[in-house]
PDB file of C-alpha atoms in Angstrom:
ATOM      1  CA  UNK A   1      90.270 132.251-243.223  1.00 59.00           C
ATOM      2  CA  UNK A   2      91.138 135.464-243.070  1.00 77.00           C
ATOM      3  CA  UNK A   3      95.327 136.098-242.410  1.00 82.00           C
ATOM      4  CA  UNK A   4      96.131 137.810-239.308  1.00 80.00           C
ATOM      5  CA  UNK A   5      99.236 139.048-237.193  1.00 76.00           C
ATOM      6  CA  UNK A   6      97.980 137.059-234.291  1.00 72.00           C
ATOM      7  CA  UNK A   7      98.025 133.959-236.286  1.00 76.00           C
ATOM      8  CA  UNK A   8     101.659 133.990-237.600  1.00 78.00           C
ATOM      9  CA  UNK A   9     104.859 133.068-235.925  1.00 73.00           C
ATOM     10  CA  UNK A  10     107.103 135.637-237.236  1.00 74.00           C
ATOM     11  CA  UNK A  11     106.617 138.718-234.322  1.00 73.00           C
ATOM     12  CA  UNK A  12     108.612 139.034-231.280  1.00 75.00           C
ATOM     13  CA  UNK A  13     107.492 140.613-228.132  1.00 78.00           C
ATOM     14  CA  UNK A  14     108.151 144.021-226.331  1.00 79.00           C
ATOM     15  CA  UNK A  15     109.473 142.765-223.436  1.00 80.00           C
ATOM     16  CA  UNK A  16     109.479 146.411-221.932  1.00 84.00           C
ATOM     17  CA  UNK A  17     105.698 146.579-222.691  1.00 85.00           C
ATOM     18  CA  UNK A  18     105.468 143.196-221.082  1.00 85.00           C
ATOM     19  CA  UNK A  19     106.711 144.156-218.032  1.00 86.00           C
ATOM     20  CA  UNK A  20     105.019 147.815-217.359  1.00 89.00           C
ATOM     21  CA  UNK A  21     101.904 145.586-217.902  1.00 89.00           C
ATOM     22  CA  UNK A  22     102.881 143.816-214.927  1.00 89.00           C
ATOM     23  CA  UNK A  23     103.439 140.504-216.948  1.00 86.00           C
ATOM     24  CA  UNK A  24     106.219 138.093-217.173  1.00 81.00           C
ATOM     25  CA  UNK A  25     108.761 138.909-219.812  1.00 74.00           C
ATOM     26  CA  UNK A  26     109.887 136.833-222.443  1.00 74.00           C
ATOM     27  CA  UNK A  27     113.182 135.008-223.677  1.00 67.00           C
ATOM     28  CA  UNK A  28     113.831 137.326-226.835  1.00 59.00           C
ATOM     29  CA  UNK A  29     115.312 136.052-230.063  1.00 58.00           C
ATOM     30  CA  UNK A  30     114.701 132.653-229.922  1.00 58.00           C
ATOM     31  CA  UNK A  31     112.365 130.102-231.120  1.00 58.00           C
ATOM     32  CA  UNK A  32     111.143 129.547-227.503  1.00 59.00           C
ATOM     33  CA  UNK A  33     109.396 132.886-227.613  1.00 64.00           C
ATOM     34  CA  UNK A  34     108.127 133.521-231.630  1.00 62.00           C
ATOM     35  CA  UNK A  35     106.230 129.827-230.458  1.00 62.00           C
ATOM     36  CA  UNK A  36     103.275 131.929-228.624  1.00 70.00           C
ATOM     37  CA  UNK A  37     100.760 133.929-229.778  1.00 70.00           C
ATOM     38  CA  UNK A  38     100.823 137.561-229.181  1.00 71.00           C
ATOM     39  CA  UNK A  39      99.293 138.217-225.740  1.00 80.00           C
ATOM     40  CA  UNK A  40      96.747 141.135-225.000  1.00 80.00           C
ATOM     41  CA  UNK A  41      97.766 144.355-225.176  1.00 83.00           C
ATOM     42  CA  UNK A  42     101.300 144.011-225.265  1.00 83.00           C
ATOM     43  CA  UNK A  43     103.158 145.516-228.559  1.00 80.00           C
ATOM     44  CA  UNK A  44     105.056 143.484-231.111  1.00 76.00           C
ATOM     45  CA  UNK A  45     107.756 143.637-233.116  1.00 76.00           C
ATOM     46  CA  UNK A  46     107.431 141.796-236.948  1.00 77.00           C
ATOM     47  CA  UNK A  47     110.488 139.638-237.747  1.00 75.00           C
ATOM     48  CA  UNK A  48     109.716 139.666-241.156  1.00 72.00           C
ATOM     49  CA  UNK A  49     109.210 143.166-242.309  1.00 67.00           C
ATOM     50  CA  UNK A  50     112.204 145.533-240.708  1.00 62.00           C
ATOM     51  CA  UNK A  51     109.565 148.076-238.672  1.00 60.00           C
ATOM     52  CA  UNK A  52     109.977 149.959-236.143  1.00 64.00           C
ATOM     53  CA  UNK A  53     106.760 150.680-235.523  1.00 66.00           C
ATOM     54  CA  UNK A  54     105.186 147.691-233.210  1.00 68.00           C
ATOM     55  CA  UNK A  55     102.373 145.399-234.574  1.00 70.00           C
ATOM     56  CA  UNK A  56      98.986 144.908-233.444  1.00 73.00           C
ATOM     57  CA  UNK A  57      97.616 141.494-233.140  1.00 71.00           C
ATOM     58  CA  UNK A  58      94.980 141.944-235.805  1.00 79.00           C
ATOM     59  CA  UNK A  59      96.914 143.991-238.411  1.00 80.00           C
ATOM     60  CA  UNK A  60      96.398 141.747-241.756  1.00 82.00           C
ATOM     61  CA  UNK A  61      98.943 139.577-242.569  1.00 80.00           C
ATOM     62  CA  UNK A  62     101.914 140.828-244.957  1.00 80.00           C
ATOM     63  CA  UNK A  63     103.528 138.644-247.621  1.00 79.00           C
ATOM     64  CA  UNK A  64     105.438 136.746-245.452  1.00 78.00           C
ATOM     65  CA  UNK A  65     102.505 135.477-243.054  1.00 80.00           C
ATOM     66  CA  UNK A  66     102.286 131.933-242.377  1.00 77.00           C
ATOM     67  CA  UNK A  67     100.219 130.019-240.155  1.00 78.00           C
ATOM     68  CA  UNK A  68     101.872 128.260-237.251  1.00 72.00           C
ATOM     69  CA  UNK A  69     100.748 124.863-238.508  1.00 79.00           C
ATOM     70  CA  UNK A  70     102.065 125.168-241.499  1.00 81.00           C
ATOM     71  CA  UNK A  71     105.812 126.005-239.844  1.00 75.00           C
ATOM     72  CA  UNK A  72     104.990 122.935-237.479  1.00 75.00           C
ATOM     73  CA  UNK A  73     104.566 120.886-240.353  1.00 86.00           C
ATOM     74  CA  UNK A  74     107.459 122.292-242.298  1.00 83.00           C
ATOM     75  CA  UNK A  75     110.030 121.733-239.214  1.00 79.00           C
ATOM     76  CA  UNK A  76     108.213 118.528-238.202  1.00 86.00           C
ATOM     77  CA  UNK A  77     109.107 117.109-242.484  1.00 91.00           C
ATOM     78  CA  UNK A  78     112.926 118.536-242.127  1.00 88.00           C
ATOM     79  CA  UNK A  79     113.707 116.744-238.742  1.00 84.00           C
ATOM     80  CA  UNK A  80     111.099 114.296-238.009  1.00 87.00           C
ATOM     81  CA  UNK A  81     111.466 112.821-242.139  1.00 91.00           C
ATOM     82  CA  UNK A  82     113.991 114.701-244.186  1.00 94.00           C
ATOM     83  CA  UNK A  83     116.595 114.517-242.084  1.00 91.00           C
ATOM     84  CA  UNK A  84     116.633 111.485-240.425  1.00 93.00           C
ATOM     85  CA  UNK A  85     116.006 109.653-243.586  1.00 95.00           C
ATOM     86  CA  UNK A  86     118.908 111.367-245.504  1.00 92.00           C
ATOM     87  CA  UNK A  87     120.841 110.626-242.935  1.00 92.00           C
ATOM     88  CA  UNK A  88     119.848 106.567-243.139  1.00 94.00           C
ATOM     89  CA  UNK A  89     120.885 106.924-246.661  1.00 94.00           C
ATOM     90  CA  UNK A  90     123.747 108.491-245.806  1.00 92.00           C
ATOM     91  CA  UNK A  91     125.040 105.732-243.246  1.00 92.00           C
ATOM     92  CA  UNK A  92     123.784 102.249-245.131  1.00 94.00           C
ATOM     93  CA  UNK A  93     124.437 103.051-248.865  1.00 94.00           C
ATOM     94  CA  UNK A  94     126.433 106.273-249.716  1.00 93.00           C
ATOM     95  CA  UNK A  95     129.139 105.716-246.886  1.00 92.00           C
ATOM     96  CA  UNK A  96     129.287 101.490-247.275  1.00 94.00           C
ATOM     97  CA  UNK A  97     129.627 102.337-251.018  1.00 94.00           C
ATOM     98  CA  UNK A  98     132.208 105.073-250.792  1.00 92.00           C
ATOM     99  CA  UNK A  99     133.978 102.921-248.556  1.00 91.00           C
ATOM    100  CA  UNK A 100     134.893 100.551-251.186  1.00 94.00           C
ATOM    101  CA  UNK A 101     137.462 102.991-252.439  1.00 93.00           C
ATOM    102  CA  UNK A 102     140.914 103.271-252.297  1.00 94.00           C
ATOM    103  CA  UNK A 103     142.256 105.428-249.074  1.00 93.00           C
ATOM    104  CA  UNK A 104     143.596 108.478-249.639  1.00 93.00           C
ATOM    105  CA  UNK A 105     145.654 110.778-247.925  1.00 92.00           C
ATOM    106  CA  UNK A 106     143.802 113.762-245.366  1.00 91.00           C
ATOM    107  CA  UNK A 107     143.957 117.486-246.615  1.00 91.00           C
ATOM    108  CA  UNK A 108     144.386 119.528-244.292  1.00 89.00           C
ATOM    109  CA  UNK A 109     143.636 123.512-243.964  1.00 89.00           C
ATOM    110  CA  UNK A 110     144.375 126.526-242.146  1.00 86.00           C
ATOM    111  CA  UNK A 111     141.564 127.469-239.011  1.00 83.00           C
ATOM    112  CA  UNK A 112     140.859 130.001-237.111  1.00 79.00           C
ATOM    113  CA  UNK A 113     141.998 130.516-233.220  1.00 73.00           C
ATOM    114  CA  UNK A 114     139.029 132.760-231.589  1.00 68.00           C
ATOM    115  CA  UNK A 115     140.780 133.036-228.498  1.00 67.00           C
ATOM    116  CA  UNK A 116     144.119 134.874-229.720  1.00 70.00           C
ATOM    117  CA  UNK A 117     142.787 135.882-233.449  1.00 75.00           C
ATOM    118  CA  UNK A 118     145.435 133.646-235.368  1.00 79.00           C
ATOM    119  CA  UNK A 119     145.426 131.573-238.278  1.00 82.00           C
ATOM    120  CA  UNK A 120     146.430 127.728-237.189  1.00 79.00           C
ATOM    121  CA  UNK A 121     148.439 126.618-240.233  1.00 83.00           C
ATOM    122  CA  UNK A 122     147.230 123.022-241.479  1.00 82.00           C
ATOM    123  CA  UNK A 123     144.833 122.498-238.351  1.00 81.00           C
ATOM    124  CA  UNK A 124     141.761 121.890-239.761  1.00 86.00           C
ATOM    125  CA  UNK A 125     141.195 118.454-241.441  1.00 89.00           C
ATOM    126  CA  UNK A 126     138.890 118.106-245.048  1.00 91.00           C
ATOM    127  CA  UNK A 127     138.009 115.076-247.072  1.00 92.00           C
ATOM    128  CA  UNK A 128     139.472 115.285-250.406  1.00 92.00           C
ATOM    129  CA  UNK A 129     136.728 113.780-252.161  1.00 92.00           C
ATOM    130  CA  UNK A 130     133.342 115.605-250.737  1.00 91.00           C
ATOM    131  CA  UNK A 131     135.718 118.942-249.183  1.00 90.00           C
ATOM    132  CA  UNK A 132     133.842 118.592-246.097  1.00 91.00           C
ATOM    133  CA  UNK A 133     135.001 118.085-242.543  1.00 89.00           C
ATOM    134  CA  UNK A 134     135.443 114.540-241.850  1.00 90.00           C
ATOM    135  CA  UNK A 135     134.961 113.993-238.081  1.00 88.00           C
ATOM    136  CA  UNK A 136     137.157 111.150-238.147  1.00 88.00           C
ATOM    137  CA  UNK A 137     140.687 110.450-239.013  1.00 88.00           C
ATOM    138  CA  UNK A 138     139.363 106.858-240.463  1.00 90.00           C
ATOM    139  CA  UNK A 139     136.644 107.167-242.790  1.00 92.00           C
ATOM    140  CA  UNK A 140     134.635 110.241-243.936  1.00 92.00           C
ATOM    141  CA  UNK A 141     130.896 110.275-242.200  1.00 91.00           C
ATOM    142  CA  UNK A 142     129.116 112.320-245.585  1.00 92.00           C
ATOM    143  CA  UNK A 143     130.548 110.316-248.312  1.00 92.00           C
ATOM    144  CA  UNK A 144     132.557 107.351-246.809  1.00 92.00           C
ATOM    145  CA  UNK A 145     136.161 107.751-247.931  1.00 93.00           C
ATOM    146  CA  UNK A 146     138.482 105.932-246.084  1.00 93.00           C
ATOM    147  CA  UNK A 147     142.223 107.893-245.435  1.00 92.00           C
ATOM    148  CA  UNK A 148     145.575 106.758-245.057  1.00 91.00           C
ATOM    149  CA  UNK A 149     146.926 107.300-241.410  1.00 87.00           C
ATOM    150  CA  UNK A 150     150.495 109.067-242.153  1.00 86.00           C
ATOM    151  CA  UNK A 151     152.632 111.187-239.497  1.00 85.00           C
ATOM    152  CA  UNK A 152     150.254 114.391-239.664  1.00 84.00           C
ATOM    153  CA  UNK A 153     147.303 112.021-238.322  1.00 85.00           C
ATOM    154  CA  UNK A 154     149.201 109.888-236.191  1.00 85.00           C
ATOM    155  CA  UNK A 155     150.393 113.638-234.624  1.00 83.00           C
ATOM    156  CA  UNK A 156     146.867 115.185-234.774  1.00 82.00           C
ATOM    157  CA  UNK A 157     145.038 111.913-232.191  1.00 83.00           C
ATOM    158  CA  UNK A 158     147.621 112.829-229.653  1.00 84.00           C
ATOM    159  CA  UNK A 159     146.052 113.722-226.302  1.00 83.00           C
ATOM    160  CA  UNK A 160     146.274 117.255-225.900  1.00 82.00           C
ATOM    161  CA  UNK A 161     148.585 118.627-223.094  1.00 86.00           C
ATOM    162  CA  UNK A 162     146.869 119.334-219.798  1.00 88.00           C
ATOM    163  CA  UNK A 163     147.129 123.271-219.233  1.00 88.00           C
ATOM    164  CA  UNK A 164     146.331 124.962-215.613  1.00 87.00           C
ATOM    165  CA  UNK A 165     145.211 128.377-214.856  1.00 87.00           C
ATOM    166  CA  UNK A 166     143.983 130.243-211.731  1.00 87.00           C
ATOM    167  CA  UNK A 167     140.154 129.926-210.931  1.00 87.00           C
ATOM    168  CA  UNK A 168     138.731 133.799-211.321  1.00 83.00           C
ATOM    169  CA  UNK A 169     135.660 132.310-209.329  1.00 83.00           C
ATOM    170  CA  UNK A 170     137.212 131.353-206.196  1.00 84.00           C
ATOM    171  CA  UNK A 171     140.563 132.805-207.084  1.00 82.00           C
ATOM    172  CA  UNK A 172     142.763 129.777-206.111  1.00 84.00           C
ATOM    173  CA  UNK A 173     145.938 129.513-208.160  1.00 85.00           C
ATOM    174  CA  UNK A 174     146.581 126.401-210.811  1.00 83.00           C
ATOM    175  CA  UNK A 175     143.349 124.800-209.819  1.00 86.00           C
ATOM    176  CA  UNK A 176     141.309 125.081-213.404  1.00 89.00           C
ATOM    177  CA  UNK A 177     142.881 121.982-215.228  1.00 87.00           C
ATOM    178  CA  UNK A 178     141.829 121.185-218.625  1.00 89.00           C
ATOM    179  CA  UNK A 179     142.873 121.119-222.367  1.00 88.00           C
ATOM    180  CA  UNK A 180     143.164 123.152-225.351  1.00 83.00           C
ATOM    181  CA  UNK A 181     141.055 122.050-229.093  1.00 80.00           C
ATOM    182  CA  UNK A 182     144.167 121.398-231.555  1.00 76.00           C
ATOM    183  CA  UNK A 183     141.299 122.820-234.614  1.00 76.00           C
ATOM    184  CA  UNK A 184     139.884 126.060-232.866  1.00 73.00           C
ATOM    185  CA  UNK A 185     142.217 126.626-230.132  1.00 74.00           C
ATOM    186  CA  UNK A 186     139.469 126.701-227.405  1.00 80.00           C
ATOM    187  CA  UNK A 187     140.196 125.648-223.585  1.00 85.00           C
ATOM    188  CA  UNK A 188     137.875 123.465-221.834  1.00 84.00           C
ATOM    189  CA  UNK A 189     138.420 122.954-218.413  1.00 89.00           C
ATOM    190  CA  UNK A 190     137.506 122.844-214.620  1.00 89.00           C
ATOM    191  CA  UNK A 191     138.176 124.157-211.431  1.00 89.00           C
ATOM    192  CA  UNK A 192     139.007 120.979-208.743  1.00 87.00           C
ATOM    193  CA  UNK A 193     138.195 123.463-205.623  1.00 83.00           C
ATOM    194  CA  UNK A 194     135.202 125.012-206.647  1.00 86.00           C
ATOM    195  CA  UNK A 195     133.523 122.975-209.771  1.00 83.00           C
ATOM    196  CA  UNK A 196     133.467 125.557-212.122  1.00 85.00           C
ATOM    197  CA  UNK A 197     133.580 125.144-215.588  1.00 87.00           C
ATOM    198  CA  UNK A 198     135.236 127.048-218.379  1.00 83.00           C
ATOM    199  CA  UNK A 199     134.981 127.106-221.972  1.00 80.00           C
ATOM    200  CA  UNK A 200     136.907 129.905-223.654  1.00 76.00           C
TER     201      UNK A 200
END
C-alpha cells in the first residue's frame, strides 16, 4: 500500500479555501478536525513538516506519515489499556503499600497568580516523597503517602471567602458572587440576576 497525504492524519484544512468553495469550514487546531480525510479540492496544510506551501491529497507521504489506524490503535492502547491499567496499579498496590508509611509533614511551594502576575509564597502543596502534587491534604493519590495535618493544612481547607463584583453582562452591581482558588488565584463565580458565569 502505497503512503499517501490523503491517508494520514497529520494535515489541517484551509478553512479559507473551504469556504470560497462554498463548503462548511472546519474547527482548526484540534483533534476534531485532523480526524477527517482531506476533502476534494480544498488545500491543506501538513502538521508535520513546517510548509507553507499547501498539500495535495495525493502528494506521497513524508517521514512522518502514518495511517489513521495505526493512531487509532496507538490512542485506543494509551487510554483504553495503558492508562487505565496503570492507574489500577496505582490505586490497589502502589498507594495501599505506600500507605503503610509513616506520615510526614506537606511541602509546600511558591505558585503562580495568572490573574495579577504574582508569585503566591508557599501556596502550592507537593508530596515530599514522589514531588508531585498531591490532590489531597490526607494521603498522596501517585504514591500513597499519608501527611501530618499541622496549622498550614488545617489553614489551607478553609472555605475560601465569598468575593462580589459587578456583572459586565447585565451590568448590575455586586451581583457576581463567587470565590477565589487559594493555589492559582483564579475567581469562579456567578451572576444571581442574569446566570452568567465567570472564570477568570
Amino acid at each position: 500500500m502505497k503512503r499517501k497525504c490523503k491517508s494520514c492524519f497529520r494535515y489541517i484544512e484551509d478553512w479559507r479555501d473551504a469556504k470560497a468553495k462554498g463548503l462548511k469550514a472546519r474547527e482548526q487546531n484540534s483533534l476534531a478536525d485532523i480526524s477527517y480525510k482531506p476533502r476534494k479540492g480544498v488545500s491543506a496544510k501538513c502538521l508535520s513538516i513546517h510548509k507553507d506551501e499547501p498539500v495535495s491529497a495525493n502528494d506521497k507521504g513524508c517521514k512522518y506519515h502514518k495511517y489513521r489506524w495505526s493512531w487509532n490503535l496507538e490512542m485506543w492502547w494509551k487510554w483504553s489499556v495503558s492508562y487505565k491499567f496503570g492507574r489500577w496499579i496505582c490505586e490497589h498496590i502502589i498507594c495501599p503499600i505506600g500507605g503503610l508509611r509513616k506520615p510526614v509533614p506537606l511541602e509546600w511551594i511558591d505558585s503562580f497568580n495568572g490573574m495579577t502576575d504574582e508569585i503566591i509564597k508557599n501556596g502550592e502543596p507537593k508530596c515530599p516523597r514522589c514531588g508531585e502534587m498531591p490532590y489531597s491534604t490526607y494521603q498522596c493519590v501517585f504514591c500513597g503517602q499519608r501527611f501530618i495535618h499541622d496549622e498550614k493544612i488545617e489553614e489551607f481547607e478553609k472555605p475560601s471567602k465569598i468575593e462580589h463584583k459587578d456583572c459586565v453582562i447585565c451590568g448590575d452591581k455586586d451581583s457576581v458572587s463567587g470565590t477565589r482558588a487559594k493555589i492559582n488565584g483564579h475567581f469562579h463565580g456567578k451572576c444571581e440576576k442574569c446566570g452568567a458565569v465567570y472564570m477568570e
